[in-house]
CSV table of C-alpha atoms and ligand atoms in Angstrom, one decimal:
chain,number,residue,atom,x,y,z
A,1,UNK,CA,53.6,88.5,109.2
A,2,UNK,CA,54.6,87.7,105.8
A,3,UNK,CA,53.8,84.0,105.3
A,4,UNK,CA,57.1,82.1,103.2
A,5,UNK,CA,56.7,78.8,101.6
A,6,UNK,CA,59.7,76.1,101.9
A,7,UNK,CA,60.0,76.3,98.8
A,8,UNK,CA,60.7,80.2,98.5
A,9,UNK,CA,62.7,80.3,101.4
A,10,UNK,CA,65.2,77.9,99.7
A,11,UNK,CA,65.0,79.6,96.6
A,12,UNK,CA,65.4,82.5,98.0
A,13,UNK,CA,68.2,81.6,100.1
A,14,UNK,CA,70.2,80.3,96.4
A,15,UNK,CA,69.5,83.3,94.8
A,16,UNK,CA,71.1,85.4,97.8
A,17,UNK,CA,74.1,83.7,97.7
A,18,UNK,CA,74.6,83.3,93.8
A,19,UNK,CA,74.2,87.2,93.9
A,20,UNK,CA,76.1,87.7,96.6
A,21,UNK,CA,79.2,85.8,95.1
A,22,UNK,CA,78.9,87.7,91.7
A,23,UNK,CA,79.3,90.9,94.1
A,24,UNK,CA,82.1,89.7,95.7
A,25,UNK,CA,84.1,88.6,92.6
A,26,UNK,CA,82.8,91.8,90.6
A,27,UNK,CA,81.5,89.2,87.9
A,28,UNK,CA,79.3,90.1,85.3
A,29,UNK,CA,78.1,86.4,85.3
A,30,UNK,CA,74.1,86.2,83.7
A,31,UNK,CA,72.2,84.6,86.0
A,32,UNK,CA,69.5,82.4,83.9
A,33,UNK,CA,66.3,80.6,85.6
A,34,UNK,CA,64.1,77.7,83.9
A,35,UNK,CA,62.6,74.5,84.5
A,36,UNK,CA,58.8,74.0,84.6
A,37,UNK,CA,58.4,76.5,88.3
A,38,UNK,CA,59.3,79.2,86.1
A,39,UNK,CA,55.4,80.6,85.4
A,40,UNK,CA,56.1,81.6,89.3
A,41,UNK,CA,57.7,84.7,88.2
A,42,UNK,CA,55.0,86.0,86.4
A,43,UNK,CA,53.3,85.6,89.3
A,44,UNK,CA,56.0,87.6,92.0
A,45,UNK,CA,58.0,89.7,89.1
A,46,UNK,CA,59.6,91.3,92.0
A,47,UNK,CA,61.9,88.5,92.2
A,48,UNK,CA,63.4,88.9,89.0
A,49,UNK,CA,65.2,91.8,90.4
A,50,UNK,CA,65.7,90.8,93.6
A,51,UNK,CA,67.4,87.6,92.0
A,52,UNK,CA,69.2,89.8,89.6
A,53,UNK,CA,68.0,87.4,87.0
A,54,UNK,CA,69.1,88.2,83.2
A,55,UNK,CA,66.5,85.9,81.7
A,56,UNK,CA,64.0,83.2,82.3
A,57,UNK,CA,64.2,80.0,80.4
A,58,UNK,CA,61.0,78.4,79.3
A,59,UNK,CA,60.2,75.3,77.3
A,60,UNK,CA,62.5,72.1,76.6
A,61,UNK,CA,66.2,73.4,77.0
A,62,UNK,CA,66.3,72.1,80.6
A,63,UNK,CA,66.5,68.6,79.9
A,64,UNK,CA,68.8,68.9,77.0
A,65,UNK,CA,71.0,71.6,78.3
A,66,UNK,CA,73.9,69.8,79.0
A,67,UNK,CA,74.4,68.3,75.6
A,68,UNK,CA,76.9,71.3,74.3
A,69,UNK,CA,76.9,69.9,70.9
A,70,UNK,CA,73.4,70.2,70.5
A,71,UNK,CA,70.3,73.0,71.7
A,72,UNK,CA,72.2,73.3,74.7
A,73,UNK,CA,76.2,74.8,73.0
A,74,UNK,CA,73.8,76.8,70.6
A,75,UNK,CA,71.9,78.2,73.4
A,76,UNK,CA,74.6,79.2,75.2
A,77,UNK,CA,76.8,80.9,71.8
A,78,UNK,CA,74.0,82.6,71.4
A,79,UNK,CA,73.6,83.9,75.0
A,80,UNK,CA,77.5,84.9,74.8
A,81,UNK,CA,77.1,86.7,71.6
A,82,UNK,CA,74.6,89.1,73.0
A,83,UNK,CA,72.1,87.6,70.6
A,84,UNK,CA,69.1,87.6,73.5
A,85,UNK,CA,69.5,91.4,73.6
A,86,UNK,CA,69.1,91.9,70.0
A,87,UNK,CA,66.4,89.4,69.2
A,88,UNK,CA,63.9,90.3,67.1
A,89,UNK,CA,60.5,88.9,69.2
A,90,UNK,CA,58.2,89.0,66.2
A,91,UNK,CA,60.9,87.0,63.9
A,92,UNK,CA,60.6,83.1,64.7
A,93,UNK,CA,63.8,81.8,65.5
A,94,UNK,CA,65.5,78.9,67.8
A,95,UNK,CA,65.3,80.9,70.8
A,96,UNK,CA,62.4,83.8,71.6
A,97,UNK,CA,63.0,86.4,73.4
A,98,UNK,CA,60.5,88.3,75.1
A,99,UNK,CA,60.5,91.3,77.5
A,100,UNK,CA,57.8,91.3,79.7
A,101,UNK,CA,56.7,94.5,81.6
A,102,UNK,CA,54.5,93.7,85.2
A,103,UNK,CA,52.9,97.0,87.2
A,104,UNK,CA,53.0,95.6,90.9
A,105,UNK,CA,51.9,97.8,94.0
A,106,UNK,CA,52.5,101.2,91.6
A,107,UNK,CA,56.1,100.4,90.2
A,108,UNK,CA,57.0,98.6,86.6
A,109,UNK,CA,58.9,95.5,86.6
A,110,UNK,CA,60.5,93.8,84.1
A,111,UNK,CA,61.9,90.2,82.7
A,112,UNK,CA,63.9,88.7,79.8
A,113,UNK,CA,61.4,85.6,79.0
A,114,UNK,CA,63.4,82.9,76.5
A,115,UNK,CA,62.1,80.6,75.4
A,116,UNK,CA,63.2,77.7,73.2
A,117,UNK,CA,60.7,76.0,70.9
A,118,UNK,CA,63.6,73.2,70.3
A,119,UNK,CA,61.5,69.8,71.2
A,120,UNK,CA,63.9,66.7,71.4
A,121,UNK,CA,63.2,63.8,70.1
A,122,UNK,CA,63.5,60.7,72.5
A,123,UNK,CA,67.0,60.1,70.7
A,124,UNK,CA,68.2,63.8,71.8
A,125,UNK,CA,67.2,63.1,75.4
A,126,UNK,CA,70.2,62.2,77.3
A,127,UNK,CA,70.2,59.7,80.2
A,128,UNK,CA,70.7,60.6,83.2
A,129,UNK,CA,74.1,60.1,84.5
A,130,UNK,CA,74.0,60.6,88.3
A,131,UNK,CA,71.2,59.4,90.7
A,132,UNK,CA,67.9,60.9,90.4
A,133,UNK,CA,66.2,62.3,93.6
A,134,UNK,CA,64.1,59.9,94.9
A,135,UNK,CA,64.8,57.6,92.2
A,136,UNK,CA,62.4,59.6,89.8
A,137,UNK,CA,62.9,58.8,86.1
A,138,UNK,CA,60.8,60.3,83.2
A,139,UNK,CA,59.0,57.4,81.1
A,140,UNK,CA,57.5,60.1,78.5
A,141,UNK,CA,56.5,63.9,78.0
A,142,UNK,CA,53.6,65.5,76.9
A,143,UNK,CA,50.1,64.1,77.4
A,144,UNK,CA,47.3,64.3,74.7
A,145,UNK,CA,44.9,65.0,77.1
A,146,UNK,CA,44.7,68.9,76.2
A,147,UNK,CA,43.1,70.0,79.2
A,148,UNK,CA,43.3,74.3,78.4
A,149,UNK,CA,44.9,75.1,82.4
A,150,UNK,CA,47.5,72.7,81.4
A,151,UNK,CA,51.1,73.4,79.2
A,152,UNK,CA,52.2,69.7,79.2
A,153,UNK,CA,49.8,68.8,77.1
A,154,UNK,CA,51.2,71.9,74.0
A,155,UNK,CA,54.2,69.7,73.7
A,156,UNK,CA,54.2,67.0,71.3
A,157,UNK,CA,54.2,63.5,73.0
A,158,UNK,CA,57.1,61.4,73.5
A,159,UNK,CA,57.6,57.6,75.0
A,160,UNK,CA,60.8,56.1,76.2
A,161,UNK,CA,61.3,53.2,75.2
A,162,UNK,CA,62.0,50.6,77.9
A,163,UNK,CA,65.3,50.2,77.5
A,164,UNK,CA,66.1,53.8,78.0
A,165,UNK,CA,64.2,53.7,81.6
A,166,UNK,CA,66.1,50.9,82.7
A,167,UNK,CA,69.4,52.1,81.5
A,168,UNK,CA,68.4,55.5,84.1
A,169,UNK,CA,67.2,53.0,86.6
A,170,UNK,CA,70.0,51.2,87.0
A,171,UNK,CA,72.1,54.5,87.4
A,172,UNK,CA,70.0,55.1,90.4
A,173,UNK,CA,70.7,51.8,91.6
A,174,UNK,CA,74.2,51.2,90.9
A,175,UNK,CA,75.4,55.1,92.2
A,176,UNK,CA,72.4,55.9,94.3
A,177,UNK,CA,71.6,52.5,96.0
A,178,UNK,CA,68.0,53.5,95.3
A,179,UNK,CA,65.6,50.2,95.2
A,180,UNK,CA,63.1,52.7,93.8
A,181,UNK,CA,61.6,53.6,90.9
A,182,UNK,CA,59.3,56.6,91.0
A,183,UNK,CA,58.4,56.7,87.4
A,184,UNK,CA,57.5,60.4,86.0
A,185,UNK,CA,54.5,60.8,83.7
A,186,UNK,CA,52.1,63.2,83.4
A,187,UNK,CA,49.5,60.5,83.1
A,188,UNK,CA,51.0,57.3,82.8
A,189,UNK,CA,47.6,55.7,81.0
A,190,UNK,CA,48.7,57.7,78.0
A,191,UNK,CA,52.0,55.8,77.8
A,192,UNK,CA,52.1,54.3,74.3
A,193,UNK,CA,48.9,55.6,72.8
A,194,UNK,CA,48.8,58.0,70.0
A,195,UNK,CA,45.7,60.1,70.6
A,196,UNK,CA,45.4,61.4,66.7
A,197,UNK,CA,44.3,57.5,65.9
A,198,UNK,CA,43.4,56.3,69.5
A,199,UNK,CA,39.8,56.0,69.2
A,200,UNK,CA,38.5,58.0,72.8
A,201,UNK,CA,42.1,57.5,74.3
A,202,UNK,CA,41.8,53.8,75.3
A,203,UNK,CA,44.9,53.3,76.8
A,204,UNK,CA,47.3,50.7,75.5
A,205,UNK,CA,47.5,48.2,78.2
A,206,UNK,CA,50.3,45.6,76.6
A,207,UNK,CA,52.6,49.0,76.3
A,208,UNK,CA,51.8,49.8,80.0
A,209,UNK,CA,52.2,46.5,81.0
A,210,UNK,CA,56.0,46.0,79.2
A,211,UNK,CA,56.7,49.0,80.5
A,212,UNK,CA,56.5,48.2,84.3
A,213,UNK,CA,58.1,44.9,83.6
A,214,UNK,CA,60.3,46.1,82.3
A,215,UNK,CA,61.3,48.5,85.5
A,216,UNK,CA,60.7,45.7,87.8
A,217,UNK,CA,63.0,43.5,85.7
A,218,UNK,CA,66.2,45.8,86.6
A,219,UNK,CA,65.4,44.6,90.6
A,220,UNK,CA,64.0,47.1,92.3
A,221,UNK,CA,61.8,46.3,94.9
A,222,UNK,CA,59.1,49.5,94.6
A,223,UNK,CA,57.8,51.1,92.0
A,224,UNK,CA,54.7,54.2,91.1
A,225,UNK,CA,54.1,56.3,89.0
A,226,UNK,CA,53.8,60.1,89.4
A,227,UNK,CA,50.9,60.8,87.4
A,228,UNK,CA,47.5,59.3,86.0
A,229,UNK,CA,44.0,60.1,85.0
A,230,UNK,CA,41.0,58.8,86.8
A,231,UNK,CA,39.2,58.0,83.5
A,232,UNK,CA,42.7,56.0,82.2
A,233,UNK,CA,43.1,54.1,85.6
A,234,UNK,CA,39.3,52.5,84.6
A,235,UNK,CA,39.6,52.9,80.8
A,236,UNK,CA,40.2,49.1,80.5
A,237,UNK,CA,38.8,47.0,83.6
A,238,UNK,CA,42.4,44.3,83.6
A,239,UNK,CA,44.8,47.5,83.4
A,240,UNK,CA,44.8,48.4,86.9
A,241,UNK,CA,45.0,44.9,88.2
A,242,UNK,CA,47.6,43.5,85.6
A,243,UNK,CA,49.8,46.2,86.7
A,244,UNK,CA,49.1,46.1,90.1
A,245,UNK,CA,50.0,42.0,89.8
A,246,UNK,CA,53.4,43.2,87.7
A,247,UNK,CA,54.7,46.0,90.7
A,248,UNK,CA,53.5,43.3,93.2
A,249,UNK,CA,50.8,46.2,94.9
A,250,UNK,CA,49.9,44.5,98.3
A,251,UNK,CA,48.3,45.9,101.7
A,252,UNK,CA,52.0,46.5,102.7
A,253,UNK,CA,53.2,47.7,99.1
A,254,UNK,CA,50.6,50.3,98.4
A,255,UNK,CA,51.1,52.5,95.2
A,256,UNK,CA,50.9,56.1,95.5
A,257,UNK,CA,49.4,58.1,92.5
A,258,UNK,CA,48.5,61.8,91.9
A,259,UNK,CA,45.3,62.7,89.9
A,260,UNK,CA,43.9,65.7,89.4
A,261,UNK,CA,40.3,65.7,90.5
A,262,UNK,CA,40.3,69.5,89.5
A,263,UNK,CA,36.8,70.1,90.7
A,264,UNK,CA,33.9,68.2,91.0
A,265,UNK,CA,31.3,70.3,88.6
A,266,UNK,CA,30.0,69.1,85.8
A,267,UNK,CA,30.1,72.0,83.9
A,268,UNK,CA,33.6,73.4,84.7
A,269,UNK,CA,35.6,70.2,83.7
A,270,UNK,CA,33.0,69.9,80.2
A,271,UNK,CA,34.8,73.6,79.5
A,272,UNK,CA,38.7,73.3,80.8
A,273,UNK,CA,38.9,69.3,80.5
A,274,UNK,CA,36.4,67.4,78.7
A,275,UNK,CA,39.0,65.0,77.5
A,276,UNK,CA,40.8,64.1,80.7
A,277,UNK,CA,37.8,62.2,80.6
A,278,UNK,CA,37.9,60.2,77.6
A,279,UNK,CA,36.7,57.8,77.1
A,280,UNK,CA,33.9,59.2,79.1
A,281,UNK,CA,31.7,62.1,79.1
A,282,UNK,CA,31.9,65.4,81.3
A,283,UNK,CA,28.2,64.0,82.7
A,284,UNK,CA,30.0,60.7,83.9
A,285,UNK,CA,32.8,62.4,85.6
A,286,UNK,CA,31.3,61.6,89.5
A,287,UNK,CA,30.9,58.4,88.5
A,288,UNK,CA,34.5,58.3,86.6
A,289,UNK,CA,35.8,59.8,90.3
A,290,UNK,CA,33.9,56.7,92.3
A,291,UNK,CA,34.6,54.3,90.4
A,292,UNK,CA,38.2,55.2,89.7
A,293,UNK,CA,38.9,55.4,93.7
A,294,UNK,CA,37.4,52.0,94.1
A,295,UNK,CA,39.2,50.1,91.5
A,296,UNK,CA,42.6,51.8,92.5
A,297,UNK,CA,42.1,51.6,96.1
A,298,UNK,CA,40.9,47.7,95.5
A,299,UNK,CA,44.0,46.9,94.2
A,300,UNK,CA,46.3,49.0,96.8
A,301,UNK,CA,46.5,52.1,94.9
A,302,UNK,CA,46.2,55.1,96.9
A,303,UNK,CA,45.4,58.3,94.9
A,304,UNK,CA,46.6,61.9,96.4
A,305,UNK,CA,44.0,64.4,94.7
A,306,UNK,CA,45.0,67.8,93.3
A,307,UNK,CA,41.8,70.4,92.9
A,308,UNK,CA,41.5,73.7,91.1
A,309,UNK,CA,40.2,76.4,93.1
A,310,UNK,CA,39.2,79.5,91.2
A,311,UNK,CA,39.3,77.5,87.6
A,312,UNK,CA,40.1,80.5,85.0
A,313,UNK,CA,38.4,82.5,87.9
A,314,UNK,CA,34.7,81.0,86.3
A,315,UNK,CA,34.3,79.1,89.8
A,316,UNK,CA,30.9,79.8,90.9
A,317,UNK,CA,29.3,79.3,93.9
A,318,UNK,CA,27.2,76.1,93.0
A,319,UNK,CA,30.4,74.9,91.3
A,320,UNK,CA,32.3,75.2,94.7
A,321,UNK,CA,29.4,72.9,96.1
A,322,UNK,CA,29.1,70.3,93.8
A,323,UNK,CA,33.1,69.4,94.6
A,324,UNK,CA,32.0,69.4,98.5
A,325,UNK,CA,29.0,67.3,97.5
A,326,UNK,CA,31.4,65.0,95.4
A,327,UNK,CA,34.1,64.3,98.2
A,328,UNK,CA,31.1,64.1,100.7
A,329,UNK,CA,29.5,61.2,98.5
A,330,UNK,CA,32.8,59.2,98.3
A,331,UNK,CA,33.5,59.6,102.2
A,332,UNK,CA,30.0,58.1,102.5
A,333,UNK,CA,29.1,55.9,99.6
A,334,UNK,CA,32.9,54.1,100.2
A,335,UNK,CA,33.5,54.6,104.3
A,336,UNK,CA,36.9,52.5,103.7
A,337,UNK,CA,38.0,54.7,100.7
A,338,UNK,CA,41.7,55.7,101.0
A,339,UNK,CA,42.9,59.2,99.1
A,340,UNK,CA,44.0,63.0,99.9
A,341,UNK,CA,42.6,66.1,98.3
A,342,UNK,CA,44.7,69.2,98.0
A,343,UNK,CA,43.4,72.5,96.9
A,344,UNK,CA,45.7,74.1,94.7
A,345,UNK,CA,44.7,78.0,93.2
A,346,UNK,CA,44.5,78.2,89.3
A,347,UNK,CA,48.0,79.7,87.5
A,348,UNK,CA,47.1,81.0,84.0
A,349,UNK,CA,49.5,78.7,82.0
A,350,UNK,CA,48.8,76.3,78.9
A,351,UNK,CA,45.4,77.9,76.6
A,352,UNK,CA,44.6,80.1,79.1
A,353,UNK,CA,48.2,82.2,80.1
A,354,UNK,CA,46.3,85.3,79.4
A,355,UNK,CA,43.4,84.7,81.9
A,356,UNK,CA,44.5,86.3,86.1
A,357,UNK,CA,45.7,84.6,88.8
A,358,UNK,CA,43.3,83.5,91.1
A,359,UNK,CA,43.8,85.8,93.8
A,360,UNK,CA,43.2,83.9,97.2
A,361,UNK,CA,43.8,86.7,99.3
A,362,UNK,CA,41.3,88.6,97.9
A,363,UNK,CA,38.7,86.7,95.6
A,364,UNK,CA,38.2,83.4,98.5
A,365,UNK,CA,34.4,83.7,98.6
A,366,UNK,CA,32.5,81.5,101.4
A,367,UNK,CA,31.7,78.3,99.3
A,368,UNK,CA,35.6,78.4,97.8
A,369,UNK,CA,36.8,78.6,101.8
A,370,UNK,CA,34.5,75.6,101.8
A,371,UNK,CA,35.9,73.4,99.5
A,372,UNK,CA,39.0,74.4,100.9
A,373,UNK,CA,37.6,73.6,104.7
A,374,UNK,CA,36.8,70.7,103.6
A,375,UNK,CA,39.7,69.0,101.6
A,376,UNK,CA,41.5,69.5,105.3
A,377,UNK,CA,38.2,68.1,107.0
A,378,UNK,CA,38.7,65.0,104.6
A,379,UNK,CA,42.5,64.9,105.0
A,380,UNK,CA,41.9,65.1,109.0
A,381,UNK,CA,39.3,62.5,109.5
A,382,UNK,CA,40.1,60.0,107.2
A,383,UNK,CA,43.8,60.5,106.3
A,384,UNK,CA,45.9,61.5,109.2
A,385,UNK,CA,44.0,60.5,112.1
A,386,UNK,CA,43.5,57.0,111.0
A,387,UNK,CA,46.4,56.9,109.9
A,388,UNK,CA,47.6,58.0,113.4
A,389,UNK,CA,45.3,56.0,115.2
A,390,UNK,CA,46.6,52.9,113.5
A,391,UNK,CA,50.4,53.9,114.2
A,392,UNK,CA,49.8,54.2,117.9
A,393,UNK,CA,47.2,50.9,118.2
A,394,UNK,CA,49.2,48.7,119.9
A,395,UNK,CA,50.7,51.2,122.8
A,396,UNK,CA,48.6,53.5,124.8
A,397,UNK,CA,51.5,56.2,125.5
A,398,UNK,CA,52.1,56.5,121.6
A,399,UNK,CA,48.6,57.0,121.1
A,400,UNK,CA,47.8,58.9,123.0
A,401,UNK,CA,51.2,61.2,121.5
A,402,UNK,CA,49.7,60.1,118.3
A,403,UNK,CA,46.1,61.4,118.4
A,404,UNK,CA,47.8,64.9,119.8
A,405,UNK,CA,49.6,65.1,116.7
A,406,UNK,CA,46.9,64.2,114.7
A,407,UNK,CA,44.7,67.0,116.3
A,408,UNK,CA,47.6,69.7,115.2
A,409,UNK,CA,48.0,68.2,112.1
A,410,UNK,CA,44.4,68.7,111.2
A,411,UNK,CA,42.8,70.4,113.8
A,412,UNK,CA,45.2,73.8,113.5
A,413,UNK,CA,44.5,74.8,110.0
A,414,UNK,CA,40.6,73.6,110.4
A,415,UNK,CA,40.6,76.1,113.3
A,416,UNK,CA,42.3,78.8,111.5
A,417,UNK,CA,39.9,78.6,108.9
A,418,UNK,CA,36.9,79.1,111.5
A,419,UNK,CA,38.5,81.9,112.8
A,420,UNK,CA,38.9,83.2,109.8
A,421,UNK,CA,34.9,82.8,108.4
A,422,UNK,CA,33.9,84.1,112.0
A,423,UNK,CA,36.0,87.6,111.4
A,424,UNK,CA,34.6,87.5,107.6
A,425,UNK,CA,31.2,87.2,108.6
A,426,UNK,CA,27.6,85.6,108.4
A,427,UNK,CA,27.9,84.0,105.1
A,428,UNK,CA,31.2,82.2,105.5
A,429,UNK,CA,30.1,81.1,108.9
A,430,UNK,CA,27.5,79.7,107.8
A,431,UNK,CA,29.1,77.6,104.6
A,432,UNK,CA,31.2,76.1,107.8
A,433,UNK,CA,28.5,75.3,109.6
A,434,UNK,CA,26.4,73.4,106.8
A,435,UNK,CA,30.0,71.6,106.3
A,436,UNK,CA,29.8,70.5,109.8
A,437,UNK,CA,26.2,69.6,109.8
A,438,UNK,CA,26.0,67.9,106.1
A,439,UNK,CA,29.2,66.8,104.7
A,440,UNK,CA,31.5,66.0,107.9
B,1,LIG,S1,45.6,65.1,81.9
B,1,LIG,FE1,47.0,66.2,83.2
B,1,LIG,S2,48.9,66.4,82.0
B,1,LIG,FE2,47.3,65.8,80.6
B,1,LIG,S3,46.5,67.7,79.8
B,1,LIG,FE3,45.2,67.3,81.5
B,1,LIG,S4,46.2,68.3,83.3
B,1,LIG,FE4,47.7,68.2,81.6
């Protein structure tokens, strides 16, 4: 059976009827794709047929499109005038145009790849104009951080300046009813530093800290950010906390933060992402993950982890144990700790878009299905069930419902994934088993 993710089903359900309509009205409409997802068709090149996509669009253009007067109307002449069919791809111009060629299961694809090297200035972004979902609003791009998997951190950084994130807020608020603020950064200790003269990336507190009052000023009663660094969130000891006071973080206002974690050996985040860790060194980085969890989940921040499996496919098997090792320590050395780790596979993007795919189906070896056992194992045991078990407390019908949800929830993939190591054989089984016996 041919599993389907949500998100391809619904992409793929668009893309049947946008073709479907152009076959209908006999149009010869060019059907672009862009935004940051669009790496994924490098990845599944099939799709660019099936989709009957002209081109991909990569880089800035999707957040200035709309401005006709700008990028966005000399984008679009261009596309009109044939000019993307005719592009020179060695001759550096506004818009790139490359054809890529893919060999997939013994047949050729190919895709128009554009890309526009326009970067906006702050000025040149426009605000939004209709609600945002989920009351998301971007507070700056780029990063600084120049970890090599990553392509946010090529573009040159930019911070809005307060104003400009209340004006979208208030949109939100005034045509969305949101009371919201989900504030999008790709690591929101960066905001208002500028790493060429920041000694070690020592985030600027009084810029963070004007910048959330300046969101809670507009009246909204919740407010998080997207994005942050563990080394940022402990960079400066009051940052965490003086925030935490602004946003009013409390045991029933907890603040939900994504981090990447990455992986938890030494040697692979010293290669891909030694300054993700400034100010700190590669060496530090378990302590930088323990403390960081302490002092966010001390002051009601919750952090949902993101890990790397198959790093630029240089993921050996010690590597694979030192991240088991590392959850297992923080499970034990803080029993009350509250955070979720989700194994993602490596995409080639950023400095290293000419390395593979890490191949899951075919290049999982028994320590990787480990790390991956146990990111569920931690989810299961210390995120959903007590979770679950604190939901249902006070009524014995709902939890007993409660702890049968729980046990899907966690217990069906964690089974899967034995079944699977039992019909791989001895090894995986017995990565499991030390799982069960050592870090459980
Ligand atoms: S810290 Fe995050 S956003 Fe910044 S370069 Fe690293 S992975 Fe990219």
């Amino acid at each position: 059976r041919k599993q389907m993710s949500y998100d391809e089903f619904y992409s793929r359900d668009l893309h049947q009827r946008i073709v479907a309509a152009k076959r209908k009205n006999g149009s010869n409409a060019k059907i672009l794709a862009g935004a940051s997802g669009t790496w994924q068709y490098n990845y599944d090149p099939a799709k660019i047929e099936e989709y009957d996509l002209y081109g991909i669009v990569e880089g800035d253009l999707g957040g200035i499109g709309p401005e006709m007067d700008g990028t966005g109307g000399r984008f679009f002449d261009a596309l009109i005038n044939g000019e993307m069919e005719t592009a020179n791809p060695f001759k550096k111009r506004e818009f790139k145009v490359e054809i890529k060629e893919f060999a997939r299961d013994g047949r050729k694809y190919h895709g128009r790849f554009i890309h526009c090297w326009d970067q906006p200035s702050v000025d040149e972004i426009p605000n939004i104009i209709n609600p945002s979902m989920h009351g998301q609003v971007e507070v700056m791009r780029g990063c600084g951080r120049g970890c090599k998997f990553c392509d946010v951190t090529l573009r040159p950084l930019r911070y809005y300046p307060v104003e400009k994130v209340q004006k979208e807020i208030e949109i939100n608020m005034k045509y969305g009813g949101l009371k919201n603020a989900w504030v999008h950064s790709d690591d929101i200790f960066v905001y208002g530093l500028n790493p060429r003269t920041t000694k070690n990336m020592q985030p600027n507190r009084e810029a963070i800290e004007e910048l959330f009052k300046g969101i809670m000023a507009t009246g909204v009663e919740h407010t998080n950010p997207t994005h942050g660094t563990l080394a940022g969130a402990i960079a400066d000891e009051r940052l965490v906390p003086n925030v935490s006071k602004i946003i009013k973080a409390s045991p029933s206002n907890h603040i939900g933060i994504q981090c990447g974690f990455e992986t938890g050996s030494i040697r692979l985040i010293g290669k891909y992402a030694d300054r993700k860790l400034a100010p700190y060194q590669p060496a530090e980085w378990h302590w930088v993950v323990k403390n960081a969890v302490k002092t966010l989940n001390e002051n009601y921040w919750v952090p949902a982890f993101t890990i790397i499996m198959g790093l630029n496919n240089d993921e050996t098997p010690e590597d694979s144990w030192e991240t088991i090792r590392l959850i297992h320590e923080l499970e034990n050395e803080q029993p009350d700790s509250k955070f979720t780790v989700t194994p993602l596979t490596f995409v080639p993007i950023g400095l290293l878009e000419n390395s593979a795919f890490f191949d899951i189906g075919n290049s999982i070896d028994a320590p990787k299905l480990g790390v991956m056992y146990k990111t569920w194992q931690h989810n299961f045991k210390h995120g959903i069930q007590k979770f679950m078990r604190k939901v249902g407390r006070e009524n014995p019908i709902k939890n007993l419902f409660f702890a049968a949800l729980a046990r899907s929830l966690g217990g069906v993939p964690l089974g899967a994934m034995e079944r699977y190591a039992r019909k791989k054989g001895l090894e995986h089984e017995r990565v499991i088993e030390t799982i069960k016996a050592k870090y459980w």
